[in-house]
């Protein structure tokens, strides 16, 4: 899971920041006249920024859901067996 978190962080640093930078005019308009329509149209007319932010947010939410499931319910039987099998292969 640590690799996935580092990958997500790298994605936010590269794709996420580039997407936010390309939306800077939209953020300036939203700061002056905040409406959801301004943000919606800003994302609609900047498809690459919308896809980049969607990718970053999607991966972040997926990781948070997986971590929460692990914290609440622990490892599933299949995950536990896979982990034991990998441990046997190493030794």
CSV table of N, CA and C in Angstrom, one decimal:
chain,number,residue,atom,x,y,z
A,1,UNK,N,0.8,-1.2,0.0
A,1,UNK,CA,0.0,0.0,0.0
A,1,UNK,C,0.9,1.3,0.0
A,2,UNK,N,2.0,1.2,0.6
A,2,UNK,CA,2.9,2.3,0.6
A,2,UNK,C,3.3,2.8,-0.8
A,3,UNK,N,3.5,1.8,-1.7
A,3,UNK,CA,3.8,2.2,-3.0
A,3,UNK,C,2.7,3.0,-3.7
A,4,UNK,N,1.5,2.5,-3.4
A,4,UNK,CA,0.3,3.2,-4.0
A,4,UNK,C,0.2,4.6,-3.5
A,5,UNK,N,0.5,4.8,-2.2
A,5,UNK,CA,0.4,6.1,-1.6
A,5,UNK,C,1.5,7.0,-2.3
A,6,UNK,N,2.7,6.5,-2.5
A,6,UNK,CA,3.7,7.3,-3.1
A,6,UNK,C,3.4,7.6,-4.6
A,7,UNK,N,2.8,6.6,-5.3
A,7,UNK,CA,2.3,6.8,-6.6
A,7,UNK,C,1.2,7.9,-6.7
A,8,UNK,N,0.3,7.9,-5.7
A,8,UNK,CA,-0.7,8.9,-5.7
A,8,UNK,C,-0.2,10.3,-5.4
A,9,UNK,N,0.8,10.3,-4.5
A,9,UNK,CA,1.4,11.6,-4.2
A,9,UNK,C,2.2,12.1,-5.4
A,10,UNK,N,2.9,11.3,-6.1
A,10,UNK,CA,3.5,11.7,-7.3
A,10,UNK,C,2.6,12.2,-8.4
A,11,UNK,N,1.4,11.5,-8.5
A,11,UNK,CA,0.4,11.9,-9.4
A,11,UNK,C,-0.2,13.3,-9.1
A,12,UNK,N,-0.4,13.5,-7.8
A,12,UNK,CA,-0.9,14.8,-7.4
A,12,UNK,C,0.2,15.9,-7.6
A,13,UNK,N,1.4,15.6,-7.4
A,13,UNK,CA,2.5,16.6,-7.6
A,13,UNK,C,2.6,16.9,-9.1
A,14,UNK,N,2.5,15.9,-10.0
A,14,UNK,CA,2.7,16.2,-11.4
A,14,UNK,C,1.4,16.5,-12.1
A,15,UNK,N,0.5,15.6,-12.2
A,15,UNK,CA,-0.8,15.8,-13.0
A,15,UNK,C,-1.7,16.8,-12.2
A,16,UNK,N,-1.8,16.6,-10.9
A,16,UNK,CA,-2.7,17.4,-10.1
A,16,UNK,C,-2.4,18.9,-10.1
A,17,UNK,N,-1.1,19.2,-9.9
A,17,UNK,CA,-0.7,20.6,-9.9
A,17,UNK,C,-0.8,21.2,-11.3
A,18,UNK,N,-0.5,20.4,-12.4
A,18,UNK,CA,-0.6,20.9,-13.7
A,18,UNK,C,-2.1,21.2,-14.0
A,19,UNK,N,-3.0,20.3,-13.6
A,19,UNK,CA,-4.4,20.6,-13.8
A,19,UNK,C,-4.9,21.8,-13.1
A,20,UNK,N,-4.5,21.9,-11.8
A,20,UNK,CA,-4.9,23.1,-11.1
A,20,UNK,C,-4.3,24.4,-11.7
A,21,UNK,N,-3.1,24.3,-12.2
A,21,UNK,CA,-2.5,25.5,-12.8
A,21,UNK,C,-3.3,25.9,-14.1
A,22,UNK,N,-3.7,24.9,-14.8
A,22,UNK,CA,-4.5,25.3,-16.0
A,22,UNK,C,-5.8,25.8,-15.7
A,23,UNK,N,-6.3,25.6,-14.5
A,23,UNK,CA,-7.6,26.2,-14.1
A,23,UNK,C,-7.5,27.5,-13.3
A,24,UNK,N,-6.4,28.1,-13.4
A,24,UNK,CA,-6.1,29.3,-12.5
A,24,UNK,C,-7.1,30.4,-12.8
A,25,UNK,N,-7.5,30.6,-14.1
A,25,UNK,CA,-8.5,31.7,-14.4
A,25,UNK,C,-9.8,31.4,-13.8
A,26,UNK,N,-10.2,30.1,-13.9
A,26,UNK,CA,-11.5,29.7,-13.3
A,26,UNK,C,-11.5,30.0,-11.8
A,27,UNK,N,-10.3,29.7,-11.1
A,27,UNK,CA,-10.3,29.9,-9.7
A,27,UNK,C,-10.3,31.4,-9.3
A,28,UNK,N,-9.7,32.2,-10.2
A,28,UNK,CA,-9.8,33.7,-10.0
A,28,UNK,C,-11.2,34.2,-10.1
A,29,UNK,N,-11.9,33.7,-11.1
A,29,UNK,CA,-13.3,34.1,-11.3
A,29,UNK,C,-14.2,33.6,-10.1
A,30,UNK,N,-13.9,32.4,-9.7
A,30,UNK,CA,-14.7,31.8,-8.5
A,30,UNK,C,-14.4,32.6,-7.2
A,31,UNK,N,-13.2,33.1,-7.1
A,31,UNK,CA,-12.9,33.9,-5.9
A,31,UNK,C,-13.7,35.2,-5.9
A,32,UNK,N,-13.9,35.8,-7.1
A,32,UNK,CA,-14.7,37.0,-7.1
A,32,UNK,C,-16.2,36.8,-7.1
A,33,UNK,N,-16.6,35.9,-7.9
A,33,UNK,CA,-18.1,35.6,-8.0
A,33,UNK,C,-18.2,34.1,-7.9
A,34,UNK,N,-18.3,33.6,-6.7
A,34,UNK,CA,-18.4,32.1,-6.5
A,34,UNK,C,-19.8,31.6,-6.9
A,35,UNK,N,-19.8,30.8,-7.9
A,35,UNK,CA,-21.0,30.0,-8.2
A,35,UNK,C,-20.5,28.7,-8.7
A,36,UNK,N,-21.4,27.7,-8.5
A,36,UNK,CA,-21.0,26.3,-8.9
A,36,UNK,C,-21.0,26.2,-10.4
A,37,UNK,N,-21.8,27.1,-11.1
A,37,UNK,CA,-21.8,27.1,-12.5
A,37,UNK,C,-20.5,27.5,-13.1
A,38,UNK,N,-19.8,28.5,-12.4
A,38,UNK,CA,-18.5,28.9,-12.9
A,38,UNK,C,-17.5,27.8,-12.8
A,39,UNK,N,-17.5,27.0,-11.8
A,39,UNK,CA,-16.6,25.9,-11.6
A,39,UNK,C,-17.0,24.8,-12.6
A,40,UNK,N,-18.3,24.6,-12.8
A,40,UNK,CA,-18.7,23.5,-13.7
A,40,UNK,C,-18.3,23.9,-15.2
A,41,UNK,N,-18.5,25.1,-15.6
A,41,UNK,CA,-18.1,25.5,-16.9
A,41,UNK,C,-16.5,25.6,-17.1
A,42,UNK,N,-15.9,25.9,-16.0
A,42,UNK,CA,-14.4,25.9,-16.0
A,42,UNK,C,-13.9,24.5,-16.3
A,43,UNK,N,-14.5,23.5,-15.6
A,43,UNK,CA,-14.0,22.2,-15.9
A,43,UNK,C,-14.5,21.6,-17.2
A,44,UNK,N,-15.7,22.1,-17.7
A,44,UNK,CA,-16.2,21.6,-18.9
A,44,UNK,C,-15.4,22.1,-20.1
A,45,UNK,N,-14.8,23.3,-20.0
A,45,UNK,CA,-14.0,23.8,-21.1
A,45,UNK,C,-12.5,23.6,-21.0
A,46,UNK,N,-12.1,22.9,-19.9
A,46,UNK,CA,-10.8,22.5,-19.7
A,46,UNK,C,-10.8,21.0,-19.4
A,47,UNK,N,-11.0,20.2,-20.5
A,47,UNK,CA,-11.2,18.8,-20.4
A,47,UNK,C,-10.0,18.1,-19.8
A,48,UNK,N,-8.8,18.5,-20.2
A,48,UNK,CA,-7.6,17.8,-19.7
A,48,UNK,C,-7.4,18.1,-18.2
A,49,UNK,N,-7.7,19.2,-17.7
A,49,UNK,CA,-7.7,19.5,-16.3
A,49,UNK,C,-8.7,18.7,-15.6
A,50,UNK,N,-9.9,18.6,-16.1
A,50,UNK,CA,-11.0,17.8,-15.5
A,50,UNK,C,-10.6,16.4,-15.4
A,51,UNK,N,-10.0,15.8,-16.4
A,51,UNK,CA,-9.6,14.4,-16.4
A,51,UNK,C,-8.5,14.2,-15.4
A,52,UNK,N,-7.5,15.1,-15.4
A,52,UNK,CA,-6.4,15.0,-14.5
A,52,UNK,C,-6.8,15.1,-13.0
A,53,UNK,N,-7.7,16.0,-12.7
A,53,UNK,CA,-8.2,16.1,-11.3
A,53,UNK,C,-9.1,14.9,-11.0
A,54,UNK,N,-9.9,14.4,-12.0
A,54,UNK,CA,-10.7,13.2,-11.7
A,54,UNK,C,-9.8,12.0,-11.5
A,55,UNK,N,-8.7,11.9,-12.2
A,55,UNK,CA,-7.8,10.8,-12.0
A,55,UNK,C,-7.2,10.8,-10.6
A,56,UNK,N,-6.7,12.0,-10.2
A,56,UNK,CA,-6.1,12.2,-8.9
A,56,UNK,C,-7.1,11.9,-7.8
A,57,UNK,N,-8.3,12.5,-7.9
A,57,UNK,CA,-9.3,12.4,-6.8
A,57,UNK,C,-9.8,10.9,-6.8
A,58,UNK,N,-10.0,10.3,-7.9
A,58,UNK,CA,-10.5,8.9,-8.0
A,58,UNK,C,-9.5,8.0,-7.3
A,59,UNK,N,-8.2,8.1,-7.6
A,59,UNK,CA,-7.2,7.2,-7.0
A,59,UNK,C,-7.1,7.5,-5.5
A,60,UNK,N,-7.2,8.7,-5.1
A,60,UNK,CA,-7.1,9.1,-3.7
A,60,UNK,C,-8.3,8.5,-2.9
A,61,UNK,N,-9.5,8.6,-3.4
A,61,UNK,CA,-10.7,8.1,-2.8
A,61,UNK,C,-10.7,6.6,-2.7
A,62,UNK,N,-10.2,5.9,-3.8
A,62,UNK,CA,-10.1,4.5,-3.8
A,62,UNK,C,-9.1,4.0,-2.7
A,63,UNK,N,-8.0,4.7,-2.6
A,63,UNK,CA,-7.0,4.3,-1.6
A,63,UNK,C,-7.6,4.5,-0.2
A,64,UNK,N,-8.3,5.6,0.0
A,64,UNK,CA,-8.9,5.8,1.3
A,64,UNK,C,-10.0,4.8,1.7
A,65,UNK,N,-10.7,4.4,0.7
A,65,UNK,CA,-11.8,3.3,1.0
A,65,UNK,C,-11.1,2.0,1.3
A,66,UNK,N,-10.0,1.7,0.6
A,66,UNK,CA,-9.3,0.4,0.9
A,66,UNK,C,-8.7,0.4,2.2
A,67,UNK,N,-8.1,1.5,2.6
A,67,UNK,CA,-7.5,1.7,3.9
A,67,UNK,C,-8.5,1.6,5.0
A,68,UNK,N,-9.7,2.2,4.8
A,68,UNK,CA,-10.7,2.2,5.8
A,68,UNK,C,-11.3,0.8,6.0
A,69,UNK,N,-11.5,0.1,4.8
A,69,UNK,CA,-11.9,-1.3,4.9
A,69,UNK,C,-11.0,-2.2,5.7
A,70,UNK,N,-9.7,-2.0,5.4
A,70,UNK,CA,-8.7,-2.7,6.1
A,70,UNK,C,-8.7,-2.4,7.6
A,71,UNK,N,-8.8,-1.2,8.0
A,71,UNK,CA,-8.8,-0.8,9.4
A,71,UNK,C,-10.1,-1.3,10.1
A,72,UNK,N,-11.2,-1.3,9.4
A,72,UNK,CA,-12.4,-1.8,10.1
A,72,UNK,C,-12.6,-3.3,10.1
A,73,UNK,N,-12.2,-3.9,9.0
A,73,UNK,CA,-12.5,-5.4,8.9
A,73,UNK,C,-11.2,-6.2,8.9
A,74,UNK,N,-10.1,-5.7,8.7
A,74,UNK,CA,-8.9,-6.5,8.7
A,74,UNK,C,-8.7,-7.1,7.3
A,75,UNK,N,-7.7,-8.1,7.2
A,75,UNK,CA,-7.5,-8.8,6.0
A,75,UNK,C,-8.6,-9.8,5.7
A,76,UNK,N,-8.9,-9.9,4.4
A,76,UNK,CA,-9.9,-11.0,4.0
A,76,UNK,C,-9.1,-12.3,4.0
A,77,UNK,N,-9.8,-13.4,3.9
A,77,UNK,CA,-9.2,-14.7,3.9
A,77,UNK,C,-8.3,-14.9,2.7
A,78,UNK,N,-8.7,-14.4,1.6
A,78,UNK,CA,-7.9,-14.5,0.4
A,78,UNK,C,-6.6,-13.7,0.5
A,79,UNK,N,-6.7,-12.5,1.0
A,79,UNK,CA,-5.6,-11.6,1.2
A,79,UNK,C,-4.6,-12.2,2.2
A,80,UNK,N,-5.1,-12.8,3.2
A,80,UNK,CA,-4.3,-13.5,4.3
A,80,UNK,C,-3.5,-14.7,3.6
A,81,UNK,N,-4.3,-15.5,2.8
A,81,UNK,CA,-3.6,-16.6,2.2
A,81,UNK,C,-2.6,-16.2,1.2
A,82,UNK,N,-2.8,-15.1,0.4
A,82,UNK,CA,-1.8,-14.6,-0.5
A,82,UNK,C,-0.6,-14.1,0.2
A,83,UNK,N,-0.8,-13.5,1.3
A,83,UNK,CA,0.3,-13.0,2.1
A,83,UNK,C,1.2,-14.1,2.7
A,84,UNK,N,0.5,-15.2,3.2
A,84,UNK,CA,1.2,-16.3,3.7
A,84,UNK,C,2.0,-17.1,2.6
A,85,UNK,N,1.4,-17.1,1.4
A,85,UNK,CA,2.0,-17.8,0.3
A,85,UNK,C,3.2,-17.0,-0.1
A,86,UNK,N,3.1,-15.7,-0.2
A,86,UNK,CA,4.3,-14.9,-0.5
A,86,UNK,C,5.4,-15.0,0.5
A,87,UNK,N,5.0,-15.2,1.8
A,87,UNK,CA,6.0,-15.3,2.9
A,87,UNK,C,6.7,-16.7,2.7
A,88,UNK,N,6.0,-17.7,2.4
A,88,UNK,CA,6.6,-19.1,2.2
A,88,UNK,C,7.5,-19.0,1.0
A,89,UNK,N,7.2,-18.3,-0.1
A,89,UNK,CA,8.1,-18.3,-1.2
A,89,UNK,C,9.4,-17.6,-0.9
A,90,UNK,N,9.4,-16.6,0.0
A,90,UNK,CA,10.6,-15.9,0.3
A,90,UNK,C,11.5,-16.7,1.2
A,91,UNK,N,11.0,-17.6,2.0
A,91,UNK,CA,11.8,-18.3,2.9
A,91,UNK,C,12.2,-19.7,2.4
